[in-house]
Short mmCIF file of C-alpha atoms and ligand atoms in Angstrom, two decimals:
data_model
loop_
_atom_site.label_atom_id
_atom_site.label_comp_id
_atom_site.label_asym_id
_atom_site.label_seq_id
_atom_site.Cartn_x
_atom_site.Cartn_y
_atom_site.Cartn_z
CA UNK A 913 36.85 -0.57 -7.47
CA UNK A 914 39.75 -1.04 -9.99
CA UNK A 915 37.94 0.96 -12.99
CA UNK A 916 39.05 4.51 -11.02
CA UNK A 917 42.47 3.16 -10.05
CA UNK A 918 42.77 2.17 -13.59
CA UNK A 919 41.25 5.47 -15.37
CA UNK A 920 43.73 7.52 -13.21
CA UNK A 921 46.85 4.96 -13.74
CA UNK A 922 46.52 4.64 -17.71
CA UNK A 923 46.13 8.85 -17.34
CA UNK A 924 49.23 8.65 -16.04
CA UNK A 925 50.66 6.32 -18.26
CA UNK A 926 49.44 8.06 -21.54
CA UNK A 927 50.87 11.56 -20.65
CA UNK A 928 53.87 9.95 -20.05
CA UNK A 929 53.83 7.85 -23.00
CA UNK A 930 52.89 10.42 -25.06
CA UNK A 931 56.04 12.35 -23.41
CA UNK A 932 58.32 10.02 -23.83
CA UNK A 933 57.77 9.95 -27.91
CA UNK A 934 57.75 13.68 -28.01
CA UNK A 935 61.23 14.03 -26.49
CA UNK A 936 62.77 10.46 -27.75
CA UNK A 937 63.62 11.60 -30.95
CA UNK A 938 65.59 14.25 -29.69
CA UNK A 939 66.75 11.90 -26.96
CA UNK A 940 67.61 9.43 -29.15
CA UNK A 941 71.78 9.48 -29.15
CA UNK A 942 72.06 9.86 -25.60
CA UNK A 943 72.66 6.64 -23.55
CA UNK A 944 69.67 5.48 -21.92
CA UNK A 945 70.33 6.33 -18.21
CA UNK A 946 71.05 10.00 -19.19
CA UNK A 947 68.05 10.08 -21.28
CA UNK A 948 66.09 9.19 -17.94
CA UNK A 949 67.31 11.95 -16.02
CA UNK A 950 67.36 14.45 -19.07
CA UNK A 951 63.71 13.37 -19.22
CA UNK A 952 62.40 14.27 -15.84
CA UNK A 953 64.28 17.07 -15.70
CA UNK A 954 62.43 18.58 -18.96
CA UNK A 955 59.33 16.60 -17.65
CA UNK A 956 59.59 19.31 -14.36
CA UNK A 957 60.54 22.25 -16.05
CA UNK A 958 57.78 21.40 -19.12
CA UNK A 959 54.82 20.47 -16.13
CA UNK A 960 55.53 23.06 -13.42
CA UNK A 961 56.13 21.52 -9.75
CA UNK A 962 52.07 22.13 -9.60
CA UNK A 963 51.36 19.15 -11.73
CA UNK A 964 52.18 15.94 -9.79
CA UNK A 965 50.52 16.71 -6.70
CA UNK A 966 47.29 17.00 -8.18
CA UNK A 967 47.70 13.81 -9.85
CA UNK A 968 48.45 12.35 -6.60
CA UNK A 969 45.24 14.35 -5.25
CA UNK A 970 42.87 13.25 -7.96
CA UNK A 971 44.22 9.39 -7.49
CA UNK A 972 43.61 9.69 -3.85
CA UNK A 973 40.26 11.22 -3.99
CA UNK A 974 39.24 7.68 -6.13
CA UNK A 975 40.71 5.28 -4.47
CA UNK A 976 38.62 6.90 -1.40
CA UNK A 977 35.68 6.88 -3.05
CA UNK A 978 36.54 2.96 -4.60
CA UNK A 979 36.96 2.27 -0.73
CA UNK A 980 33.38 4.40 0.16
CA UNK A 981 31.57 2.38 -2.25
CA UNK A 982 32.96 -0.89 -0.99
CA UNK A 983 31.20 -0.24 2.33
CA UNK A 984 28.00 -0.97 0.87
CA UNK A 985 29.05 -4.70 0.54
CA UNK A 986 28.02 -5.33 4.21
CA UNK A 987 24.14 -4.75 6.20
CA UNK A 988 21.10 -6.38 5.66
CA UNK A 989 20.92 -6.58 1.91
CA UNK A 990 23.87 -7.95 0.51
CA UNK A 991 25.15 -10.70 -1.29
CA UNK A 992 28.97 -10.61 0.26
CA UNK A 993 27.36 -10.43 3.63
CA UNK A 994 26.15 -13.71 3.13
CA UNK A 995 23.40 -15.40 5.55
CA UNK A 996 22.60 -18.29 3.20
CA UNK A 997 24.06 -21.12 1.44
CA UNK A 998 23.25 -19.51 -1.83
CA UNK A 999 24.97 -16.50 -1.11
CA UNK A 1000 27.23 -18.01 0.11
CA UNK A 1001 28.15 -19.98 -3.08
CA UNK A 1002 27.55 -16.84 -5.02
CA UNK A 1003 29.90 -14.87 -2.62
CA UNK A 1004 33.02 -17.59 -3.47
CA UNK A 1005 32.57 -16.83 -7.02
CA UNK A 1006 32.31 -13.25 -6.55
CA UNK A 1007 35.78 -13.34 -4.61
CA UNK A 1008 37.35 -15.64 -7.12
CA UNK A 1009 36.57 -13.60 -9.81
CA UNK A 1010 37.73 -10.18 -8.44
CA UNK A 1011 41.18 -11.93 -7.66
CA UNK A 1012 41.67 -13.07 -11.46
CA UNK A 1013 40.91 -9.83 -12.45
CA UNK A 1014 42.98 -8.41 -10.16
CA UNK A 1015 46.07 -10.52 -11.24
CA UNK A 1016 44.79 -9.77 -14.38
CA UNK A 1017 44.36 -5.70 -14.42
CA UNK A 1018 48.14 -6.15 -12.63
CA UNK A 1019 49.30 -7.75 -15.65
CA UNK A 1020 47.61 -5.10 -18.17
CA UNK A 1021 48.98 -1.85 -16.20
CA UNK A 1022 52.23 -3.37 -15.72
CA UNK A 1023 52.28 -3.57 -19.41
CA UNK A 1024 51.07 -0.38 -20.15
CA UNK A 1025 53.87 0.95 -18.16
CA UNK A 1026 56.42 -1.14 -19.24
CA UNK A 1027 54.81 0.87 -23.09
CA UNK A 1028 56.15 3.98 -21.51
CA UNK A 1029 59.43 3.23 -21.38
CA UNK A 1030 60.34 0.60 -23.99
CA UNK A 1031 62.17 1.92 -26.78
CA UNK A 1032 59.85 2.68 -29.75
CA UNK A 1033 60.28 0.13 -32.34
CA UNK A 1034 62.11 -2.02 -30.50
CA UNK A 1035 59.83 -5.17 -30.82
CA UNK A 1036 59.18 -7.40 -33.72
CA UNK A 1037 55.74 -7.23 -35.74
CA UNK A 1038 56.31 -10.99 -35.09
CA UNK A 1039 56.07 -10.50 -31.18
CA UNK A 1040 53.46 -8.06 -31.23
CA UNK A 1041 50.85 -10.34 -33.48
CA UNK A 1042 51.43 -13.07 -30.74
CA UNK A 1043 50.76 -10.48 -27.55
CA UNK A 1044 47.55 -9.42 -29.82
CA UNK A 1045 46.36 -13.03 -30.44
CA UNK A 1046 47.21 -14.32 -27.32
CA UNK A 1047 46.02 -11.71 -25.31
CA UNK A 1048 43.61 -10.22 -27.13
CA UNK A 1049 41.67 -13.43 -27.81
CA UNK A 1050 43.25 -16.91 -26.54
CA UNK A 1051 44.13 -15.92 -23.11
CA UNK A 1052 39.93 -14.56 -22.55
CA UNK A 1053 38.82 -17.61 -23.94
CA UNK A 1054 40.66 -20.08 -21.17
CA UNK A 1055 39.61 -17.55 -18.53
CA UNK A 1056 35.97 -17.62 -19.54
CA UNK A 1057 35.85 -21.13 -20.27
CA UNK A 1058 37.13 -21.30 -16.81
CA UNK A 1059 34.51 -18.94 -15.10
CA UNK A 1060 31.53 -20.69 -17.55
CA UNK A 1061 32.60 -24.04 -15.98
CA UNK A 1062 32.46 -22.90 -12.36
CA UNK A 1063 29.53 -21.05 -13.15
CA UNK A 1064 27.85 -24.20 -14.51
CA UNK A 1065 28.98 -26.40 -11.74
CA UNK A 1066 27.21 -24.26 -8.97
CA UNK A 1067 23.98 -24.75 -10.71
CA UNK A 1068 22.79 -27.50 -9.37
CA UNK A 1069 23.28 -27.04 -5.96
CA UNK A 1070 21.70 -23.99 -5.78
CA UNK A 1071 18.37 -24.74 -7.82
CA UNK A 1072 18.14 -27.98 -6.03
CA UNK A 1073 14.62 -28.21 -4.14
CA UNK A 1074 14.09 -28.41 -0.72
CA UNK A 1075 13.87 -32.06 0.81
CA UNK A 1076 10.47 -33.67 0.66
CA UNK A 1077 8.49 -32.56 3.49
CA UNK A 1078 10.03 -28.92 4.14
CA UNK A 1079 8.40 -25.28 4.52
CA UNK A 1080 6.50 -24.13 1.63
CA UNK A 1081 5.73 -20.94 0.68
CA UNK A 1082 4.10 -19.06 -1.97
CA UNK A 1083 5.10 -15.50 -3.38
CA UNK A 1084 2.70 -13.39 -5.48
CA UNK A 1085 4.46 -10.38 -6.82
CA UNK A 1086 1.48 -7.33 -6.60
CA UNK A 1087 1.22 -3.83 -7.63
CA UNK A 1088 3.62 -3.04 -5.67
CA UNK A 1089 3.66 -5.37 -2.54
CA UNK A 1090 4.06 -9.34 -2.01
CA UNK A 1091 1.21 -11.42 -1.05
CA UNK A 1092 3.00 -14.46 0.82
CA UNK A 1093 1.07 -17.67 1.53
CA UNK A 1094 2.71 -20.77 4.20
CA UNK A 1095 1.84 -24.15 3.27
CA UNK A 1096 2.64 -25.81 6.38
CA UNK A 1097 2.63 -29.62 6.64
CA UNK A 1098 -1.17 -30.78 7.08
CA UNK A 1099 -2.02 -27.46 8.06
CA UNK A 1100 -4.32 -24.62 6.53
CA UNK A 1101 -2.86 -22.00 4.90
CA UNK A 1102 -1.46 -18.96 6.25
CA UNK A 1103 -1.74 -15.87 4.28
CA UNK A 1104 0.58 -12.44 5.40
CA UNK A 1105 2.23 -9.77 3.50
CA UNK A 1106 5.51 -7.84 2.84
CA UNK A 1107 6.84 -9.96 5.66
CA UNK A 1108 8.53 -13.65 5.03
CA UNK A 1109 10.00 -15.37 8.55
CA UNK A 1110 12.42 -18.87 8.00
CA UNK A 1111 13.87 -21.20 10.35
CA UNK A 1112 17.08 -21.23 10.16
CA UNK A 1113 19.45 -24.27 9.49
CA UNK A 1114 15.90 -25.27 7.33
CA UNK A 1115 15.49 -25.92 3.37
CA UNK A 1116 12.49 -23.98 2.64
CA UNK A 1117 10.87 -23.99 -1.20
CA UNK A 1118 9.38 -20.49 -2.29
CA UNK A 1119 6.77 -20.87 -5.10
CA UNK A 1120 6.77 -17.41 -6.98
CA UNK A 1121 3.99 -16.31 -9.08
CA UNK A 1122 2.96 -12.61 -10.09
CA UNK A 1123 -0.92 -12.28 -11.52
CA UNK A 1124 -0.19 -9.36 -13.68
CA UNK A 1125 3.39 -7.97 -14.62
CA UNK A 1126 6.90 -9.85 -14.03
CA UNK A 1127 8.79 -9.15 -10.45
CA UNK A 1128 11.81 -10.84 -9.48
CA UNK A 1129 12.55 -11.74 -6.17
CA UNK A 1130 15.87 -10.95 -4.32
CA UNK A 1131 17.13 -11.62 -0.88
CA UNK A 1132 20.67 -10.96 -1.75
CA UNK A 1133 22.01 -11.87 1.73
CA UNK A 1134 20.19 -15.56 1.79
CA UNK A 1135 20.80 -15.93 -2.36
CA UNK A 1136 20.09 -15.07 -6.02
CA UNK A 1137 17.39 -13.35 -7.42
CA UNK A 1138 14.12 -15.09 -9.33
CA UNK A 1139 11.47 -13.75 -11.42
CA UNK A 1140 7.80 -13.88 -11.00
CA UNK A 1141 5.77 -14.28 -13.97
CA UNK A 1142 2.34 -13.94 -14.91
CA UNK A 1143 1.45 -18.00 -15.91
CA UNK A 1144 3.55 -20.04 -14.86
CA UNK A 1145 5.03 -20.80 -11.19
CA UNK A 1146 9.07 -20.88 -10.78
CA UNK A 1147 10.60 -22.22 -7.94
CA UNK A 1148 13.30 -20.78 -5.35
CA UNK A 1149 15.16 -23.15 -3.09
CA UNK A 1150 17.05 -21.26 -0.38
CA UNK A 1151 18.45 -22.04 3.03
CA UNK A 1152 18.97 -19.15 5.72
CA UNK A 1153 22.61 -20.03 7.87
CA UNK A 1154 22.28 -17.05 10.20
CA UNK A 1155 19.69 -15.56 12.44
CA UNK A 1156 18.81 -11.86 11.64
CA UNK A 1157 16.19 -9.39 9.70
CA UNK A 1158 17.41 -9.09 6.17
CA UNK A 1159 15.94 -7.04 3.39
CA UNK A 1160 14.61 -8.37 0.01
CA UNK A 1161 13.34 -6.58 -3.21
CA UNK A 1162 12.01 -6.47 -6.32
CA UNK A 1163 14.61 -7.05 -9.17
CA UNK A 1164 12.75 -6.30 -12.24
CA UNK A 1165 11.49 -3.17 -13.60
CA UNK A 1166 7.42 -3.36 -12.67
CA UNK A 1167 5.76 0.09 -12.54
CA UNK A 1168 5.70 3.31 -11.38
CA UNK A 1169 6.50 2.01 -7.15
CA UNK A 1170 8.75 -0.57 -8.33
CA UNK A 1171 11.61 0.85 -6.54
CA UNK A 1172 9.56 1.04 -3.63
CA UNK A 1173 8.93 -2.21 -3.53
CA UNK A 1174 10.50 -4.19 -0.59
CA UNK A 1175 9.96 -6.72 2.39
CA UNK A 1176 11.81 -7.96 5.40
CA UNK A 1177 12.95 -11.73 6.05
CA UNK A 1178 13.12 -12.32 9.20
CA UNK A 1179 15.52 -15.69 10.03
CA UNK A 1180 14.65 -17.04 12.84
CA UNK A 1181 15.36 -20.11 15.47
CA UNK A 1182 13.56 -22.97 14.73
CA UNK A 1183 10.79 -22.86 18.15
CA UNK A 1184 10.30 -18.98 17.71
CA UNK A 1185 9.83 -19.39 14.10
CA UNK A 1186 7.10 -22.39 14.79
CA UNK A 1187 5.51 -20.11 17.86
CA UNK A 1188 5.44 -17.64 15.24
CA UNK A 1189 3.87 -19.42 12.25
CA UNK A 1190 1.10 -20.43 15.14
CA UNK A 1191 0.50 -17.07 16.17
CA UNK A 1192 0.07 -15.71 12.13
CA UNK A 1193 -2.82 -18.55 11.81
CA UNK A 1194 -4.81 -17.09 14.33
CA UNK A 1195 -7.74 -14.88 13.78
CA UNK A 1196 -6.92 -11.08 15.32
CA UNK A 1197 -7.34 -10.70 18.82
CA UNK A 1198 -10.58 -8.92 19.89
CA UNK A 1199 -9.96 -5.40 19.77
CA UNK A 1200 -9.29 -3.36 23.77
CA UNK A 1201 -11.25 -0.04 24.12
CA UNK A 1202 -8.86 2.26 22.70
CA UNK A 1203 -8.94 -0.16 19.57
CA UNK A 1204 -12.85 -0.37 19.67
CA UNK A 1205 -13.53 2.76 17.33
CA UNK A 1206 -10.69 2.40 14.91
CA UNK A 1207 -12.27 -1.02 14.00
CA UNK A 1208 -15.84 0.47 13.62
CA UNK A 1209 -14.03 2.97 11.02
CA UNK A 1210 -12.29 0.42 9.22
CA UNK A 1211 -15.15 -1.54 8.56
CA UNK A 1212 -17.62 1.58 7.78
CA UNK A 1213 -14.91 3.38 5.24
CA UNK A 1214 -15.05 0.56 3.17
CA UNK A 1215 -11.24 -0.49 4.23
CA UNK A 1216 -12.88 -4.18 3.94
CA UNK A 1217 -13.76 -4.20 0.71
CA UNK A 1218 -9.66 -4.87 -0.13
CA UNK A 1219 -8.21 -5.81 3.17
CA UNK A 1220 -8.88 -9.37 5.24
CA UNK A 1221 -8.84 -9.04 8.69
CA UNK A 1222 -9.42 -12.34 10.44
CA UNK A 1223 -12.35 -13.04 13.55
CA UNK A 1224 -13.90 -9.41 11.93
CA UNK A 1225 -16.28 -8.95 9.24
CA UNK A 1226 -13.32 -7.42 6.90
CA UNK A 1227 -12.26 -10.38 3.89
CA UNK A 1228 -11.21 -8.20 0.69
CA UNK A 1229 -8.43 -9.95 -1.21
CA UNK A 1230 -7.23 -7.00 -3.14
CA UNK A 1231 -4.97 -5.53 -0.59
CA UNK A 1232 -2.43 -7.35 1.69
CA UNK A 1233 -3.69 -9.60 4.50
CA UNK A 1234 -4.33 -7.11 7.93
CA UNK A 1235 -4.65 -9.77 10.58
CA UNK A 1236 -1.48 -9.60 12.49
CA UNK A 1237 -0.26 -6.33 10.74
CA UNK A 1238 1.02 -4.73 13.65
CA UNK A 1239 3.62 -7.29 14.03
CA UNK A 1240 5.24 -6.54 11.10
CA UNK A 1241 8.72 -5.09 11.05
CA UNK A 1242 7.58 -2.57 8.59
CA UNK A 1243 4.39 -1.00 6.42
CA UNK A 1244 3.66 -0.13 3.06
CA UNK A 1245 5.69 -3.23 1.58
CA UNK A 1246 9.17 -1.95 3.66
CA UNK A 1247 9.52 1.08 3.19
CA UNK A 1248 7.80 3.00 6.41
CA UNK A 1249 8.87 1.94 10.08
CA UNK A 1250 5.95 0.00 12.22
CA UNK A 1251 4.44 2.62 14.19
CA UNK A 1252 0.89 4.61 14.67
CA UNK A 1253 2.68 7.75 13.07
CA UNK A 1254 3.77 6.29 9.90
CA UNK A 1255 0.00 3.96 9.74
CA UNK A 1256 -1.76 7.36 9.94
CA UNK A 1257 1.01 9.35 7.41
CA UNK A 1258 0.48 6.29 5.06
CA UNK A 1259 -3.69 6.27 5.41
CA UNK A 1260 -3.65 9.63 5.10
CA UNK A 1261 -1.34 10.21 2.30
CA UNK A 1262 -0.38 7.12 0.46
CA UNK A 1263 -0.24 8.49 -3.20
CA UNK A 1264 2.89 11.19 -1.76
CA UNK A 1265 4.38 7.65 -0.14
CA UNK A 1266 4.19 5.72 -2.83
CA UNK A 1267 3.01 7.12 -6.14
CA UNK A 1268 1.14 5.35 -8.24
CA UNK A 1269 -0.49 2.75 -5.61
CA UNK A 1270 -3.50 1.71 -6.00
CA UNK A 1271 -4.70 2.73 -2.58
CA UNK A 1272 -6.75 5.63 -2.09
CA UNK A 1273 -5.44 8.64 0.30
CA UNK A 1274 -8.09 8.87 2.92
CA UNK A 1275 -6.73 12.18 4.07
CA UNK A 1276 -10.17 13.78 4.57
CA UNK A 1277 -11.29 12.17 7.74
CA UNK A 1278 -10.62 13.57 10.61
CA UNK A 1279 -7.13 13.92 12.03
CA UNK A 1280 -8.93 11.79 15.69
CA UNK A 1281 -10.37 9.35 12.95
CA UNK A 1282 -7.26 8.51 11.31
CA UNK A 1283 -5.27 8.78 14.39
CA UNK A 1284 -7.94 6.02 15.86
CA UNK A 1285 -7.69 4.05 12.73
CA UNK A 1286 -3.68 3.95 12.94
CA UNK A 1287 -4.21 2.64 16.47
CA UNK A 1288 -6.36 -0.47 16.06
CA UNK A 1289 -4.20 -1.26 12.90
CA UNK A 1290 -0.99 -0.94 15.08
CA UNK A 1291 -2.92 -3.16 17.77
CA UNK A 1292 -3.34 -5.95 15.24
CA UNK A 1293 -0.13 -7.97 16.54
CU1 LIG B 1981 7.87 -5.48 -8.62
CU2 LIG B 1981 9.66 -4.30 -9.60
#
């Protein structure tokens, strides 16, 4: 927010400034309060009336853009929104920081207007070294010294793991969706997609792995981003504080859908989530009439060959997990709304969705076949 405020100050300043010299010289044997009003007289005549308003315009018209863009630090997907203790520790810093700087940038522009109106010349070479040394290289030191320290000290806490015994889950980062595995406690596992639920109030351990290309993993609004890389398994320890649907991403430049490349959290209360987590480990209910033909099509277009669908005949592992699809906040790794319109837009036309997945379009069957294949996927709840 302060690099607008800042561009249209020091624009200020330097005309000004730049002024100032022009006319000092001729200024010069006046005293100093009638070379103030001598100068903004010939600064009125010299700019037209025109001139200040538009300066006041232009100044306006950033800081209500600086304010626009601050609007984005609330919702589902940010950091200084915070709904977990990591955020929450990375929000503090945040807020720290921006009031240095602000003291900071107050210091700087009070200087550089302070430039406009000093005499020229009237400080010592002496004086000037020491603002240069000590400003320009001592005072950033202490203050990143300062910020390295408190960054340091927050390290621990939040890459901590999870107390023996909690929730474990596993991430894999795919072209371009997540593949997310619960370990529960002397259970089997549990394998969903594009969907990851918490308890809140509960330590929970993700495991994040990627088969092929790096991801990174980022909630913002429960805590800091990870990466996923191919060979090797890195650990993310985070703690949800408030119930709610939140939105992660992917962090890290991954291919052609990598912007398109999302998933909801979903933080819920402790029962609900274990109902839940219950519910996901069951096979798919046994499909009612309407549902009947939409499976028959699934399983004759070959949709099985990549997709798992448990209690049916369907147990590809290239694609995401299908069993309880249909109660999934959103499809096509969060970025199309739950419903049968968007499963049969996606079926139908998932290279214009997302280009460059590895799905094929299946856009030639028939508009009743895809509408009765969006139907039985929506039914998988
Ligand atoms: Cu996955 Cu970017």
């Amino acid at each position: 927010m302060q690099n607008p405020i800042t561009v249209a100050i020091l624009g200020v300043v330097a005309e000004r400034s730049a002024f100032g010299r022009l006319k000092g010289r001729q200024l010069e044997s006046l005293g100093m309060r009638k070379r103030r009003r001598q100068f903004h007289a010939v600064r009125s005549a010299k700019l037209g009336s025109t001139s200040p308003p538009r300066r006041r315009k232009t100044s306006l018209i950033l800081v209500f853009i600086s304010a626009w863009l601050m609007l984005g630090c609330g919702g589902p997907q940010s950091t200084l929104d915070p709904a977990g203790r990591g955020a929450e520790q990375i929000t503090e810093l945040f807020w720290w920081s921006v009031a240095v700087n602000l003291l900071i940038w107050l210091f700087v522009i009070g200087l550089a207007v302070y430039a406009t109106w000093a005499q020229p010349g009237g400080h010592r070479h002496r004086k000037a070294n020491l603002l240069i040394i000590g400003g320009g290289a001592v005072f950033p030191t202490l203050v990143l010294t300062v910020y390295l320290i408190y960054g340091l000290a927050l390290l621990p806490g939040l890459l901590a793991p999870a107390p023996e015994g909690s929730l474990q889950i596993a991430v894999l980062g795919e072209q371009w969706w997540w593949r997310v595995r619960y370990h529960p406690q002397g259970g089997e596992p549990v394998e969903l997609a594009n969907e990851i639920r918490l308890p809140v109030g509960k330590p929970v351990d993700l495991f994040l792995a990627s088969p092929d290309v790096i991801h990174s993993l980022w909630i913002p609004s429960l805590t800091g981003k990870m990466d996923m890389i191919p060979g090797r398994v890195n650990r993310l320890t985070l703690e949800a504080t408030k119930t709610g649907v939140y939105r992660g991403i992917c962090a890290e430049y991954c291919g052609s859908a990598h912007a398109l490349m999302k998933f909801d959290v979903v933080v819920m209360e402790p029962d609900a989530f274990a109902a839940w987590l219950e519910h996901q480990a069951q096979p798919a209910s046994m499909p009612q009439r309407a549902e009947a033909r939409g499976r028959e099509l699934f399983l004759i277009h070959g949709c099985s060959a990549c997709h798992t669908v448990r209690g049916t005949p369907a147990e590809g592992k290239v694609g995401p997990d299908l069993t309880h699809v249909g109660s999934r906040v959103s499809l096509g790794a969060g970025i199309l709304p739950n419903e049968p319109a968007a499963f049969l837009r996606w079926i139908a036309h998932t290279e214009a969705v997302k280009p460059g997945v590895h799905m094929p379009a299946f856009g030639m069957l028939p508009r009743k076949d895809l509408q009765a294949l969006a139907v039985f996927l929506e039914g998988l709840e």
